[in-house]
Amino acid sequence: MKKKMLLLLSVLLILAVACFSSCEKKEEKKPETTEFKESGIKKIGISMPTESLERWNKDVSYLKDKFESAGYAVEVTYSGNNIDRQNDDIRKMISDGADILVVASIDGEMLSDSLSEAKSKNIPVIAYDRLIMNTDAVSYYVSFDNYEVGKLQAEYIVNALKLNDSGDKTYNMEIFAGDSNDNNAKFFYNGSMDVLKKYINSGKIKVVSGQTEFETVATAQWSTNEAMERMKNILVSYYSDGTKINACLCANDAVALGITRAIRSYYKNNNVPVITGQDADPVNVSNIIHDKQSMTVYKEFSNEAVVTYELVKSLLEDNATPESICDKLECKCSYDISTYDNGTGVIPSFLLKPEVITKDNYKEKLIDTGYYKIGDNGYVEPAQ
Ligand code: BGC
């Protein structure tokens, strides 16, 4: 009996690890050890926007793990969402001898100076998750299919409200996009609006505030507070006659949190609209379990780290053939050479596939895979 249990546990563990590291190389499951050490340790500079959002911490832990176990040295900076600081951090990593830079920008338009320094020293730059605009210093872009993220959120709303199947009934909705300085935000917005605009134009969906343009619905720095304040103002100004709200398109989980707080305090829990999100942050997954948020779009950050690692390795160590990286990996990854133009030309991009998380599949996707655990208080927390 005990033996059977042990066998079962081992099988489950193997399955969990297999699901969790679904973007590993097909032919080579284990991370390489210190195979490059003889040729001198190469240094990877990783510049992240802020430490205050769970996702960037996760990205760093996956990236560090991949690079360090292959024998690379890693320097990481978080710039507290401060653009000047990010430029300084990048310059510092260049002077510390970085051989390659992996940069998730705060403002995609504002890194030209520090990155031109990198270019003059032949240091390749990988735009990580967010495209960096108007500089020819960027060599590659690694991200998820950002247009698809917005599309998945909007399609969720269409299905949840049964918009194609509810006769003359109309629904009230508000829209909350991301930071207008983040190039991704526009892709998410366009992806969702391409799905929703036909319903808005036909009157099936009423955006009661009338606020639909990207610049008007953008949320500076993806701030929870900023989103909450805007939602509160909208509720007081446009919903005070008792009008109910049926859906909120929220570009990410930080924004969704602000919207959930504003709506719950305004309606005293008597109105639970469809609320979307992105990132599968622990608080938001808890909210999904407790019916306060409807869905989130999950981007398996470990896969983004694997693709970045393979790209770096190809650029630094091999006779670079980065275009074939996706072919060697098990996850759904595509090489795109037409979509992401940063103003100096199209940046070759590696795009991963995002997926929808709801109350129905969070356990299978996020708990059983070892990504999160449920804590003693019933709330979701990071597994390690
Ligand atoms: C990322 C999202 C993140 C947002 C706020 C976007 O560029 O793609 O995953 O929620 O920034 O940090």
mmCIF file of C-alpha atoms and ligand atoms in Angstrom:
data_model
loop_
_atom_site.group_PDB
_atom_site.id
_atom_site.type_symbol
_atom_site.label_atom_id
_atom_site.label_comp_id
_atom_site.label_asym_id
_atom_site.label_seq_id
_atom_site.Cartn_x
_atom_site.Cartn_y
_atom_site.Cartn_z
ATOM 1 C CA MET A 1 0.000 0.000 0.000
ATOM 2 C CA LYS A 2 2.768 2.353 1.104
ATOM 3 C CA LYS A 3 4.761 1.393 -2.017
ATOM 4 C CA LYS A 4 1.760 2.113 -4.237
ATOM 5 C CA MET A 5 1.292 5.513 -2.623
ATOM 6 C CA LEU A 6 4.967 6.328 -3.161
ATOM 7 C CA LEU A 7 4.747 5.257 -6.793
ATOM 8 C CA LEU A 8 1.636 7.379 -7.312
ATOM 9 C CA LEU A 9 3.305 10.375 -5.669
ATOM 10 C CA SER A 10 6.392 10.023 -7.869
ATOM 11 C CA VAL A 11 4.260 9.818 -11.017
ATOM 12 C CA LEU A 12 2.317 12.921 -9.945
ATOM 13 C CA LEU A 13 5.546 14.773 -9.234
ATOM 14 C CA ILE A 14 6.994 13.878 -12.623
ATOM 15 C CA LEU A 15 3.765 14.988 -14.321
ATOM 16 C CA ALA A 16 3.749 18.271 -12.392
ATOM 17 C CA VAL A 17 7.340 19.014 -13.344
ATOM 18 C CA ALA A 18 6.631 18.094 -16.963
ATOM 19 C CA CYS A 19 3.668 20.518 -17.135
ATOM 20 C CA PHE A 20 5.512 23.232 -15.277
ATOM 21 C CA SER A 21 8.550 23.276 -17.513
ATOM 22 C CA SER A 22 6.584 22.890 -20.707
ATOM 23 C CA CYS A 23 8.932 25.154 -22.675
ATOM 24 C CA GLU A 24 12.098 23.155 -22.155
ATOM 25 C CA LYS A 25 14.145 22.073 -25.125
ATOM 26 C CA LYS A 26 12.758 18.999 -26.843
ATOM 27 C CA GLU A 27 15.932 16.995 -26.994
ATOM 28 C CA GLU A 28 17.574 18.239 -23.841
ATOM 29 C CA LYS A 29 15.481 18.305 -20.670
ATOM 30 C CA LYS A 30 18.077 19.171 -18.068
ATOM 31 C CA PRO A 31 19.617 22.635 -17.800
ATOM 32 C CA GLU A 32 23.240 22.617 -18.851
ATOM 33 C CA THR A 33 25.758 23.061 -16.096
ATOM 34 C CA THR A 34 28.774 25.301 -16.385
ATOM 35 C CA GLU A 35 29.495 24.462 -20.005
ATOM 36 C CA PHE A 36 30.708 27.961 -20.957
ATOM 37 C CA LYS A 37 32.952 28.583 -18.014
ATOM 38 C CA GLU A 38 36.221 27.774 -19.755
ATOM 39 C CA SER A 39 35.632 30.493 -22.323
ATOM 40 C CA GLY A 40 35.190 33.135 -19.607
ATOM 41 C CA ILE A 41 32.009 33.877 -17.754
ATOM 42 C CA LYS A 42 29.593 35.988 -19.746
ATOM 43 C CA LYS A 43 27.418 38.500 -17.993
ATOM 44 C CA ILE A 44 23.700 39.093 -18.530
ATOM 45 C CA GLY A 45 22.238 42.444 -17.442
ATOM 46 C CA ILE A 46 18.522 42.253 -16.616
ATOM 47 C CA SER A 47 16.642 45.536 -16.243
ATOM 48 C CA MET A 48 13.123 45.309 -14.809
ATOM 49 C CA PRO A 49 10.575 48.117 -14.394
ATOM 50 C CA THR A 50 9.541 47.609 -10.787
ATOM 51 C CA GLU A 51 9.665 45.181 -7.932
ATOM 52 C CA SER A 52 6.181 46.118 -6.780
ATOM 53 C CA LEU A 53 4.344 43.823 -9.187
ATOM 54 C CA GLU A 54 4.476 40.092 -8.513
ATOM 55 C CA ARG A 55 5.047 39.209 -12.152
ATOM 56 C CA TRP A 56 8.419 40.970 -12.602
ATOM 57 C CA ASN A 57 9.772 39.194 -9.528
ATOM 58 C CA LYS A 58 8.681 35.894 -10.985
ATOM 59 C CA ASP A 59 10.303 36.732 -14.328
ATOM 60 C CA VAL A 60 13.575 37.524 -12.572
ATOM 61 C CA SER A 61 13.586 34.360 -10.535
ATOM 62 C CA TYR A 62 13.029 32.221 -13.650
ATOM 63 C CA LEU A 63 15.597 34.156 -15.712
ATOM 64 C CA LYS A 64 18.253 34.062 -12.979
ATOM 65 C CA ASP A 65 17.700 30.406 -12.462
ATOM 66 C CA LYS A 66 18.137 29.608 -16.162
ATOM 67 C CA PHE A 67 21.199 31.805 -16.655
ATOM 68 C CA GLU A 68 23.008 30.965 -13.436
ATOM 69 C CA SER A 69 22.576 27.239 -13.784
ATOM 70 C CA ALA A 70 24.195 27.526 -17.227
ATOM 71 C CA GLY A 71 27.193 29.332 -15.745
ATOM 72 C CA TYR A 72 26.398 32.910 -16.708
ATOM 73 C CA ALA A 73 26.816 35.807 -14.300
ATOM 74 C CA VAL A 74 23.662 37.867 -13.821
ATOM 75 C CA GLU A 75 23.099 41.452 -12.696
ATOM 76 C CA VAL A 76 19.502 42.484 -12.010
ATOM 77 C CA THR A 77 18.075 45.956 -11.496
ATOM 78 C CA TYR A 78 14.528 47.087 -10.683
ATOM 79 C CA SER A 79 13.955 50.766 -11.413
ATOM 80 C CA GLY A 80 10.912 51.563 -9.250
ATOM 81 C CA ASN A 81 8.920 52.613 -12.341
ATOM 82 C CA ASN A 82 11.267 55.598 -12.639
ATOM 83 C CA ILE A 83 12.433 56.243 -16.196
ATOM 84 C CA ASP A 84 15.635 58.141 -15.306
ATOM 85 C CA ARG A 85 16.575 55.411 -12.907
ATOM 86 C CA GLN A 86 16.116 52.768 -15.585
ATOM 87 C CA ASN A 87 18.465 54.662 -17.934
ATOM 88 C CA ASP A 88 21.025 54.914 -15.101
ATOM 89 C CA ASP A 89 20.608 51.243 -14.233
ATOM 90 C CA ILE A 90 21.233 50.257 -17.848
ATOM 91 C CA ARG A 91 24.340 52.469 -18.072
ATOM 92 C CA LYS A 92 25.648 50.915 -14.859
ATOM 93 C CA MET A 93 25.182 47.387 -16.214
ATOM 94 C CA ILE A 94 27.040 48.395 -19.372
ATOM 95 C CA SER A 95 29.944 49.747 -17.339
ATOM 96 C CA ASP A 96 29.854 46.626 -15.145
ATOM 97 C CA GLY A 97 30.651 44.622 -18.276
ATOM 98 C CA ALA A 98 27.298 43.199 -19.405
ATOM 99 C CA ASP A 99 27.665 41.118 -22.573
ATOM 100 C CA ILE A 100 23.951 41.308 -23.333
ATOM 101 C CA LEU A 101 20.996 43.269 -21.968
ATOM 102 C CA VAL A 102 17.494 41.970 -21.288
ATOM 103 C CA VAL A 103 15.242 44.986 -20.752
ATOM 104 C CA ALA A 104 11.576 45.272 -19.747
ATOM 105 C CA SER A 105 11.070 48.988 -20.263
ATOM 106 C CA ILE A 106 9.077 51.384 -18.107
ATOM 107 C CA ASP A 107 8.440 53.778 -20.964
ATOM 108 C CA GLY A 108 9.211 52.243 -24.345
ATOM 109 C CA GLU A 109 10.022 55.650 -25.830
ATOM 110 C CA MET A 110 12.583 56.788 -23.272
ATOM 111 C CA LEU A 111 15.539 54.416 -23.411
ATOM 112 C CA SER A 112 17.212 55.565 -26.630
ATOM 113 C CA ASP A 113 20.168 57.253 -24.874
ATOM 114 C CA SER A 114 21.302 54.421 -22.637
ATOM 115 C CA LEU A 115 20.635 51.842 -25.348
ATOM 116 C CA SER A 116 22.639 53.700 -27.973
ATOM 117 C CA GLU A 117 25.548 53.360 -25.567
ATOM 118 C CA ALA A 118 24.941 49.594 -25.593
ATOM 119 C CA LYS A 119 24.847 49.574 -29.379
ATOM 120 C CA SER A 120 28.101 51.507 -29.654
ATOM 121 C CA LYS A 121 29.709 48.770 -27.560
ATOM 122 C CA ASN A 122 28.108 45.991 -29.636
ATOM 123 C CA ILE A 123 26.029 44.770 -26.704
ATOM 124 C CA PRO A 124 22.871 43.098 -28.044
ATOM 125 C CA VAL A 125 19.610 44.251 -26.448
ATOM 126 C CA ILE A 126 16.575 42.016 -26.030
ATOM 127 C CA ALA A 127 13.311 43.854 -25.404
ATOM 128 C CA TYR A 128 11.691 41.667 -22.778
ATOM 129 C CA ASP A 129 7.885 41.533 -22.665
ATOM 130 C CA ARG A 130 7.524 45.210 -23.725
ATOM 131 C CA LEU A 131 8.752 46.489 -27.075
ATOM 132 C CA ILE A 132 11.272 49.343 -26.857
ATOM 133 C CA MET A 133 10.467 52.023 -29.389
ATOM 134 C CA ASN A 134 12.423 54.309 -31.687
ATOM 135 C CA THR A 135 15.873 52.877 -31.220
ATOM 136 C CA ASP A 136 17.831 50.657 -33.555
ATOM 137 C CA ALA A 137 19.721 49.230 -30.578
ATOM 138 C CA VAL A 138 17.051 46.547 -30.049
ATOM 139 C CA SER A 139 17.982 43.224 -31.618
ATOM 140 C CA TYR A 140 15.022 41.016 -30.657
ATOM 141 C CA TYR A 141 11.735 41.083 -28.809
ATOM 142 C CA VAL A 142 10.483 38.260 -26.561
ATOM 143 C CA SER A 143 6.895 38.446 -25.353
ATOM 144 C CA PHE A 144 3.465 36.913 -25.370
ATOM 145 C CA ASP A 145 1.047 37.584 -28.170
ATOM 146 C CA ASN A 146 -0.252 40.823 -26.672
ATOM 147 C CA TYR A 147 -3.069 41.363 -29.179
ATOM 148 C CA GLU A 148 -4.299 37.879 -28.281
ATOM 149 C CA VAL A 149 -4.386 38.798 -24.555
ATOM 150 C CA GLY A 150 -6.904 41.584 -25.256
ATOM 151 C CA LYS A 151 -8.865 39.345 -27.602
ATOM 152 C CA LEU A 152 -9.175 36.611 -24.962
ATOM 153 C CA GLN A 153 -10.455 39.135 -22.393
ATOM 154 C CA ALA A 154 -13.070 40.518 -24.781
ATOM 155 C CA GLU A 155 -14.188 37.085 -25.982
ATOM 156 C CA TYR A 156 -14.659 36.096 -22.368
ATOM 157 C CA ILE A 157 -17.028 39.049 -21.885
ATOM 158 C CA VAL A 158 -18.937 38.195 -25.088
ATOM 159 C CA ASN A 159 -19.477 34.612 -23.906
ATOM 160 C CA ALA A 160 -20.157 35.393 -20.249
ATOM 161 C CA LEU A 161 -22.869 37.930 -21.132
ATOM 162 C CA LYS A 162 -24.107 35.702 -23.991
ATOM 163 C CA LEU A 163 -24.040 38.717 -26.272
ATOM 164 C CA ASN A 164 -24.827 36.652 -29.339
ATOM 165 C CA ASP A 165 -27.755 34.971 -27.738
ATOM 166 C CA SER A 166 -29.698 37.412 -25.581
ATOM 167 C CA GLY A 167 -32.213 39.074 -27.900
ATOM 168 C CA ASP A 168 -32.674 42.824 -27.391
ATOM 169 C CA LYS A 169 -31.104 42.918 -23.956
ATOM 170 C CA THR A 170 -28.323 45.493 -23.630
ATOM 171 C CA TYR A 171 -25.406 45.522 -21.204
ATOM 172 C CA ASN A 172 -23.428 48.243 -19.455
ATOM 173 C CA MET A 173 -19.676 48.151 -19.537
ATOM 174 C CA GLU A 174 -16.603 50.274 -18.769
ATOM 175 C CA ILE A 175 -13.121 49.964 -20.238
ATOM 176 C CA PHE A 176 -9.793 50.200 -18.411
ATOM 177 C CA ALA A 177 -6.645 49.961 -20.522
ATOM 178 C CA GLY A 178 -3.003 49.869 -19.418
ATOM 179 C CA ASP A 179 -0.313 52.546 -19.286
ATOM 180 C CA SER A 180 -0.210 54.546 -22.522
ATOM 181 C CA ASN A 181 3.612 54.591 -22.370
ATOM 182 C CA ASP A 182 3.714 50.805 -22.444
ATOM 183 C CA ASN A 183 3.622 49.610 -26.029
ATOM 184 C CA ASN A 184 1.886 46.400 -24.932
ATOM 185 C CA ALA A 185 -1.088 48.365 -23.622
ATOM 186 C CA LYS A 186 -2.123 49.403 -27.112
ATOM 187 C CA PHE A 187 -1.932 45.841 -28.397
ATOM 188 C CA PHE A 188 -4.136 44.577 -25.549
ATOM 189 C CA TYR A 189 -6.569 47.440 -26.185
ATOM 190 C CA ASN A 190 -6.703 46.818 -29.935
ATOM 191 C CA GLY A 191 -7.166 43.083 -29.447
ATOM 192 C CA SER A 192 -10.140 43.632 -27.155
ATOM 193 C CA MET A 193 -11.698 46.470 -29.117
ATOM 194 C CA ASP A 194 -11.530 44.513 -32.363
ATOM 195 C CA VAL A 195 -13.836 41.987 -30.689
ATOM 196 C CA LEU A 196 -16.051 44.444 -28.787
ATOM 197 C CA LYS A 197 -16.529 47.279 -31.253
ATOM 198 C CA LYS A 198 -19.308 45.608 -33.232
ATOM 199 C CA TYR A 199 -21.342 45.184 -30.017
ATOM 200 C CA ILE A 200 -20.617 48.772 -28.945
ATOM 201 C CA ASN A 201 -21.536 50.124 -32.378
ATOM 202 C CA SER A 202 -24.799 48.175 -32.443
ATOM 203 C CA GLY A 203 -25.754 49.377 -28.939
ATOM 204 C CA LYS A 204 -25.712 45.860 -27.477
ATOM 205 C CA ILE A 205 -22.964 47.067 -25.170
ATOM 206 C CA LYS A 206 -23.330 50.530 -23.681
ATOM 207 C CA VAL A 207 -20.195 52.156 -22.389
ATOM 208 C CA VAL A 208 -22.255 54.364 -20.066
ATOM 209 C CA SER A 209 -19.465 56.879 -19.379
ATOM 210 C CA GLY A 210 -18.887 57.236 -23.118
ATOM 211 C CA GLN A 211 -15.157 56.761 -22.450
ATOM 212 C CA THR A 212 -13.773 54.433 -25.091
ATOM 213 C CA GLU A 213 -10.706 56.059 -26.673
ATOM 214 C CA PHE A 214 -7.356 54.559 -25.715
ATOM 215 C CA GLU A 215 -5.874 57.748 -24.241
ATOM 216 C CA THR A 216 -9.021 58.338 -22.154
ATOM 217 C CA VAL A 217 -9.260 54.823 -20.751
ATOM 218 C CA ALA A 218 -5.500 54.314 -20.187
ATOM 219 C CA THR A 219 -4.298 53.776 -16.603
ATOM 220 C CA ALA A 220 -1.016 55.520 -15.754
ATOM 221 C CA GLN A 221 1.598 53.002 -14.583
ATOM 222 C CA TRP A 222 -1.076 50.302 -14.457
ATOM 223 C CA SER A 223 -1.855 51.677 -11.006
ATOM 224 C CA THR A 224 -4.501 49.947 -8.873
ATOM 225 C CA ASN A 225 -5.316 53.258 -7.161
ATOM 226 C CA GLU A 226 -5.553 55.233 -10.360
ATOM 227 C CA ALA A 227 -7.964 52.623 -11.797
ATOM 228 C CA MET A 228 -9.995 52.593 -8.575
ATOM 229 C CA GLU A 229 -10.338 56.399 -8.523
ATOM 230 C CA ARG A 230 -11.412 56.543 -12.149
ATOM 231 C CA MET A 231 -13.998 53.794 -11.568
ATOM 232 C CA LYS A 232 -15.328 55.583 -8.466
ATOM 233 C CA ASN A 233 -15.738 58.809 -10.442
ATOM 234 C CA ILE A 234 -17.515 56.985 -13.232
ATOM 235 C CA LEU A 235 -19.898 55.282 -10.800
ATOM 236 C CA VAL A 236 -20.778 58.542 -9.061
ATOM 237 C CA SER A 237 -21.141 60.463 -12.315
ATOM 238 C CA TYR A 238 -22.933 57.943 -14.518
ATOM 239 C CA TYR A 239 -24.424 55.165 -12.386
ATOM 240 C CA SER A 240 -25.854 57.091 -9.418
ATOM 241 C CA ASP A 241 -29.464 56.508 -10.508
ATOM 242 C CA GLY A 242 -29.085 52.836 -9.625
ATOM 243 C CA THR A 243 -27.873 51.721 -13.069
ATOM 244 C CA LYS A 244 -26.046 48.416 -12.796
ATOM 245 C CA ILE A 245 -22.762 47.679 -14.471
ATOM 246 C CA ASN A 246 -22.466 44.311 -16.231
ATOM 247 C CA ALA A 247 -18.835 44.137 -17.270
ATOM 248 C CA CYS A 248 -15.459 45.829 -16.877
ATOM 249 C CA LEU A 249 -12.698 45.180 -19.337
ATOM 250 C CA CYS A 250 -9.547 45.460 -17.223
ATOM 251 C CA ALA A 251 -6.228 45.194 -19.042
ATOM 252 C CA ASN A 252 -4.354 43.557 -16.170
ATOM 253 C CA ASP A 253 -4.770 42.256 -12.644
ATOM 254 C CA ALA A 254 -3.448 45.394 -10.910
ATOM 255 C CA VAL A 255 -6.139 47.391 -12.699
ATOM 256 C CA ALA A 256 -8.776 44.696 -12.014
ATOM 257 C CA LEU A 257 -8.022 44.950 -8.308
ATOM 258 C CA GLY A 258 -8.813 48.676 -8.281
ATOM 259 C CA ILE A 259 -12.032 48.114 -10.203
ATOM 260 C CA THR A 260 -13.135 45.273 -7.915
ATOM 261 C CA ARG A 261 -12.561 47.459 -4.855
ATOM 262 C CA ALA A 262 -14.461 50.434 -6.294
ATOM 263 C CA ILE A 263 -17.429 48.332 -7.440
ATOM 264 C CA ARG A 264 -17.704 46.316 -4.239
ATOM 265 C CA SER A 265 -17.662 49.401 -2.078
ATOM 266 C CA TYR A 266 -20.140 51.293 -4.309
ATOM 267 C CA TYR A 267 -22.704 48.531 -4.767
ATOM 268 C CA LYS A 268 -22.144 46.900 -1.360
ATOM 269 C CA ASN A 269 -21.742 43.547 -3.149
ATOM 270 C CA ASN A 270 -25.146 43.775 -4.861
ATOM 271 C CA ASN A 271 -23.662 43.991 -8.318
ATOM 272 C CA VAL A 272 -21.042 41.489 -9.411
ATOM 273 C CA PRO A 273 -20.081 42.316 -12.991
ATOM 274 C CA VAL A 274 -17.793 40.351 -15.277
ATOM 275 C CA ILE A 275 -14.257 41.572 -14.541
ATOM 276 C CA THR A 276 -11.290 40.560 -16.668
ATOM 277 C CA GLY A 277 -7.568 40.656 -15.876
ATOM 278 C CA GLN A 278 -4.104 39.532 -16.893
ATOM 279 C CA ASP A 279 -1.086 37.975 -15.140
ATOM 280 C CA ALA A 280 -2.734 35.535 -12.693
ATOM 281 C CA ASP A 281 -1.416 37.479 -9.697
ATOM 282 C CA PRO A 282 -2.073 35.562 -6.456
ATOM 283 C CA VAL A 283 -4.576 38.107 -5.052
ATOM 284 C CA ASN A 284 -6.515 38.051 -8.287
ATOM 285 C CA VAL A 285 -6.573 34.269 -8.498
ATOM 286 C CA SER A 286 -7.927 34.317 -4.937
ATOM 287 C CA ASN A 287 -10.552 36.798 -6.124
ATOM 288 C CA ILE A 288 -11.464 34.440 -8.957
ATOM 289 C CA ILE A 289 -11.886 31.569 -6.510
ATOM 290 C CA HIS A 290 -14.058 33.794 -4.298
ATOM 291 C CA ASP A 291 -16.179 35.102 -7.229
ATOM 292 C CA LYS A 292 -14.885 38.665 -7.112
ATOM 293 C CA GLN A 293 -13.078 38.555 -10.467
ATOM 294 C CA SER A 294 -14.181 36.467 -13.448
ATOM 295 C CA MET A 295 -10.999 35.584 -15.309
ATOM 296 C CA THR A 296 -7.390 36.432 -15.850
ATOM 297 C CA VAL A 297 -5.076 35.832 -18.784
ATOM 298 C CA TYR A 298 -2.147 33.720 -17.710
ATOM 299 C CA LYS A 299 1.211 34.070 -19.332
ATOM 300 C CA GLU A 300 3.553 31.341 -18.237
ATOM 301 C CA PHE A 301 6.523 33.537 -17.358
ATOM 302 C CA SER A 302 8.821 30.544 -17.006
ATOM 303 C CA ASN A 303 8.371 30.004 -20.760
ATOM 304 C CA GLU A 304 9.290 33.619 -21.498
ATOM 305 C CA ALA A 305 12.467 33.004 -19.490
ATOM 306 C CA VAL A 306 13.251 29.823 -21.421
ATOM 307 C CA VAL A 307 12.867 31.536 -24.809
ATOM 308 C CA THR A 308 15.006 34.473 -23.602
ATOM 309 C CA TYR A 309 17.646 32.089 -22.326
ATOM 310 C CA GLU A 310 17.772 30.159 -25.615
ATOM 311 C CA LEU A 311 18.000 33.425 -27.534
ATOM 312 C CA VAL A 312 20.822 34.779 -25.352
ATOM 313 C CA LYS A 313 22.671 31.500 -25.655
ATOM 314 C CA SER A 314 22.318 31.542 -29.397
ATOM 315 C CA LEU A 315 23.511 35.157 -29.621
ATOM 316 C CA LEU A 316 26.446 34.766 -27.265
ATOM 317 C CA GLU A 317 27.689 31.282 -27.733
ATOM 318 C CA ASP A 318 26.550 29.585 -30.890
ATOM 319 C CA ASN A 319 26.748 30.508 -34.519
ATOM 320 C CA ALA A 320 23.571 32.472 -34.035
ATOM 321 C CA THR A 321 20.471 30.911 -35.567
ATOM 322 C CA PRO A 322 17.895 32.522 -33.321
ATOM 323 C CA GLU A 323 15.107 32.190 -35.885
ATOM 324 C CA SER A 324 14.933 28.448 -35.238
ATOM 325 C CA ILE A 325 14.635 28.670 -31.440
ATOM 326 C CA CYS A 326 10.881 28.045 -31.359
ATOM 327 C CA ASP A 327 11.275 24.867 -33.417
ATOM 328 C CA LYS A 328 13.441 23.380 -30.691
ATOM 329 C CA LEU A 329 11.036 24.128 -27.843
ATOM 330 C CA GLU A 330 7.993 22.281 -26.641
ATOM 331 C CA CYS A 331 5.825 25.294 -25.816
ATOM 332 C CA LYS A 332 3.666 27.197 -28.316
ATOM 333 C CA CYS A 333 6.074 29.837 -29.540
ATOM 334 C CA SER A 334 6.183 31.605 -32.878
ATOM 335 C CA TYR A 335 8.815 33.645 -34.665
ATOM 336 C CA ASP A 336 7.235 36.801 -36.047
ATOM 337 C CA ILE A 337 8.982 39.121 -38.454
ATOM 338 C CA SER A 338 6.095 41.352 -39.473
ATOM 339 C CA THR A 339 4.088 42.661 -36.511
ATOM 340 C CA TYR A 340 6.285 44.614 -34.130
ATOM 341 C CA ASP A 341 7.739 47.728 -35.773
ATOM 342 C CA ASN A 342 9.478 49.915 -33.221
ATOM 343 C CA GLY A 343 9.727 52.950 -35.475
ATOM 344 C CA THR A 344 13.145 51.986 -36.847
ATOM 345 C CA GLY A 345 11.884 48.838 -38.564
ATOM 346 C CA VAL A 346 10.345 45.501 -37.656
ATOM 347 C CA ILE A 347 11.957 43.853 -34.643
ATOM 348 C CA PRO A 348 12.126 40.050 -34.989
ATOM 349 C CA SER A 349 9.897 38.715 -32.239
ATOM 350 C CA PHE A 350 9.363 35.491 -30.326
ATOM 351 C CA LEU A 351 5.756 35.268 -29.226
ATOM 352 C CA LEU A 352 4.276 32.871 -26.705
ATOM 353 C CA LYS A 353 0.634 31.928 -26.305
ATOM 354 C CA PRO A 354 -1.393 33.263 -23.380
ATOM 355 C CA GLU A 355 -4.304 31.338 -21.866
ATOM 356 C CA VAL A 356 -7.508 32.037 -19.990
ATOM 357 C CA ILE A 357 -7.776 31.153 -16.291
ATOM 358 C CA THR A 358 -11.164 30.891 -14.604
ATOM 359 C CA LYS A 359 -12.618 29.278 -11.521
ATOM 360 C CA ASP A 360 -12.991 26.103 -13.594
ATOM 361 C CA ASN A 361 -9.353 25.592 -14.541
ATOM 362 C CA TYR A 362 -7.199 27.530 -12.025
ATOM 363 C CA LYS A 363 -6.552 24.392 -10.023
ATOM 364 C CA GLU A 364 -5.334 22.353 -12.964
ATOM 365 C CA LYS A 365 -3.250 25.192 -14.469
ATOM 366 C CA LEU A 366 -1.880 26.961 -11.414
ATOM 367 C CA ILE A 367 -2.054 24.706 -8.368
ATOM 368 C CA ASP A 368 -1.497 21.194 -9.723
ATOM 369 C CA THR A 369 1.454 22.483 -11.756
ATOM 370 C CA GLY A 370 3.177 23.736 -8.600
ATOM 371 C CA TYR A 371 2.967 27.396 -9.627
ATOM 372 C CA TYR A 372 0.870 28.421 -6.611
ATOM 373 C CA LYS A 373 -0.449 26.756 -3.487
ATOM 374 C CA ILE A 374 -3.517 27.435 -1.415
ATOM 375 C CA GLY A 375 -2.430 28.782 1.962
ATOM 376 C CA ASP A 376 -3.956 27.906 5.329
ATOM 377 C CA ASN A 377 -6.276 30.901 5.093
ATOM 378 C CA GLY A 378 -7.732 29.616 1.787
ATOM 379 C CA TYR A 379 -5.946 32.254 -0.275
ATOM 380 C CA VAL A 380 -3.541 31.654 -3.119
ATOM 381 C CA GLU A 381 0.163 32.179 -2.498
ATOM 382 C CA PRO A 382 3.386 31.522 -4.403
ATOM 383 C CA ALA A 383 4.415 27.872 -4.055
ATOM 384 C CA GLN A 384 8.056 28.602 -3.216
HETATM 385 C C1 BGC B 1 2.860 43.311 -19.116
HETATM 386 C C2 BGC B 1 1.773 42.827 -18.189
HETATM 387 C C3 BGC B 1 1.820 43.629 -16.892
HETATM 388 C C4 BGC B 1 1.842 45.122 -17.169
HETATM 389 C C5 BGC B 1 2.053 45.918 -15.894
HETATM 390 C C6 BGC B 1 2.686 44.790 -19.324
HETATM 391 O O1 BGC B 1 3.644 45.270 -20.211
HETATM 392 O O2 BGC B 1 2.785 42.608 -20.343
HETATM 393 O O3 BGC B 1 1.962 41.462 -17.927
HETATM 394 O O4 BGC B 1 0.665 43.366 -16.143
HETATM 395 O O5 BGC B 1 2.859 45.438 -18.074
HETATM 396 O O6 BGC B 1 3.292 45.714 -15.335
#
